[in-house]
Coordinates of C-alpha atoms in Angstrom, one line a residue:
M26 CA -2.2 7.2 5.6
N27 CA -1.6 10.8 6.5
H28 CA 2.0 12.0 6.8
D29 CA 3.1 14.9 9.0
M30 CA 6.6 16.2 9.0
T31 CA 7.8 16.9 12.7
S32 CA 11.1 18.1 14.0
S33 CA 13.2 16.4 16.6
T34 CA 15.0 18.2 19.5
R35 CA 18.3 18.1 17.2
G36 CA 16.5 19.6 14.4
E37 CA 16.5 16.6 12.2
G38 CA 13.2 16.2 10.1
L39 CA 11.3 12.9 11.3
L40 CA 8.3 11.5 9.7
S41 CA 5.4 10.5 11.7
T42 CA 2.4 8.9 10.4
H43 CA -1.2 8.2 11.7
S44 CA -4.2 6.8 9.9
V45 CA -7.7 8.3 9.6
Y46 CA -10.1 5.7 10.8
G47 CA -12.5 4.6 8.0
A48 CA -10.1 6.0 5.3
P49 CA -7.8 4.0 3.1
C50 CA -4.4 3.5 4.7
W51 CA -2.6 1.3 2.0
V52 CA -3.3 -0.2 -1.3
S53 CA -1.8 -3.3 -3.2
L54 CA -1.8 -4.2 -6.8
T55 CA -1.3 -7.5 -8.4
S56 CA 0.3 -7.2 -11.8
R57 CA 1.3 -9.5 -14.7
D58 CA 4.3 -7.5 -15.6
L59 CA 6.3 -5.6 -12.8
K60 CA 8.5 -3.7 -15.0
V61 CA 5.7 -2.2 -17.0
T62 CA 3.7 -1.5 -13.9
E63 CA 6.7 0.4 -12.3
E64 CA 7.3 2.5 -15.5
F65 CA 3.6 3.4 -15.7
Y66 CA 3.1 4.5 -12.1
S67 CA 6.5 6.3 -12.1
A68 CA 5.4 8.3 -15.2
V69 CA 1.8 8.9 -14.1
L70 CA 2.2 9.4 -10.2
G71 CA 6.0 9.9 -9.9
W72 CA 6.4 7.0 -7.7
Q73 CA 9.8 5.5 -7.0
W74 CA 10.5 1.8 -6.1
R75 CA 12.3 -0.3 -3.6
P76 CA 12.3 -4.1 -3.1
A77 CA 10.1 -5.7 -0.6
R78 CA 11.0 -8.3 1.9
L79 CA 8.9 -11.0 0.3
G80 CA 11.3 -11.5 -2.7
E81 CA 11.8 -10.6 -6.3
P82 CA 8.2 -10.3 -7.7
F83 CA 7.2 -7.8 -4.9
R84 CA 8.0 -4.0 -4.7
I85 CA 7.1 -1.1 -2.5
A86 CA 5.9 2.3 -4.2
L87 CA 7.3 5.4 -2.6
A88 CA 5.8 8.9 -3.0
D89 CA 8.4 11.4 -1.9
G90 CA 10.3 8.7 0.0
V91 CA 7.1 7.5 1.9
P92 CA 5.7 4.0 1.3
V93 CA 2.3 4.2 -0.3
A94 CA 1.5 1.0 -2.1
G95 CA 2.7 -2.6 -2.5
I96 CA 2.9 -4.1 -6.0
A97 CA 3.1 -7.9 -6.6
A98 CA 3.9 -9.4 -10.0
V99 CA 2.1 -12.6 -9.2
A100 CA -1.1 -12.4 -11.3
A101 CA 0.1 -14.8 -13.9
M102 CA 2.0 -17.1 -11.5
W103 CA -1.0 -17.6 -9.2
Q104 CA -3.7 -17.3 -11.9
M105 CA -5.3 -14.4 -10.2
A106 CA -6.9 -11.2 -11.6
V107 CA -5.1 -7.9 -11.8
A108 CA -6.6 -5.7 -9.2
W109 CA -6.1 -3.0 -6.6
T110 CA -7.0 -3.9 -3.0
P111 CA -7.5 -1.0 -0.7
Y112 CA -7.0 -1.3 3.1
F113 CA -8.9 0.8 5.6
A114 CA -7.7 1.9 8.9
V115 CA -9.9 0.7 11.8
R116 CA -9.6 1.0 15.7
S117 CA -10.7 -2.6 16.0
A118 CA -10.5 -5.4 13.3
G119 CA -13.0 -7.5 15.2
E120 CA -15.4 -4.7 15.5
A121 CA -15.1 -3.8 11.9
A122 CA -15.6 -7.5 10.7
S123 CA -18.6 -7.7 13.0
R124 CA -20.3 -4.5 11.6
A125 CA -19.5 -5.8 8.1
Q126 CA -21.2 -9.1 8.9
E127 CA -24.2 -7.4 10.3
R128 CA -24.7 -5.8 7.1
G129 CA -24.4 -8.9 4.9
G130 CA -20.6 -8.9 4.3
T131 CA -18.1 -11.7 5.0
A132 CA -14.8 -11.9 6.8
A133 CA -11.9 -13.9 5.7

């Protein structure tokens, strides 16, 4: 996601966001240990954290106060692999799914 700082008529800084179509717009990570994951990405990328609406095992990563990633400590609970999942901005989900299927991909 791209982030542009704009000014309002009152001079307050507002954050407006827009996506670049075809580019990653969000990432999610499944984790076995939320605390260790938070500490690592805080140290490496300077991310800060806030709770997510989905409950205790979920967090939102912030870079300079802007949400950039979702982290879920559910890998062990749901017996799933630890993995990053990127999301890409598209104008039409239906069109993107059709194009992927034309090229041998699947849609879920």
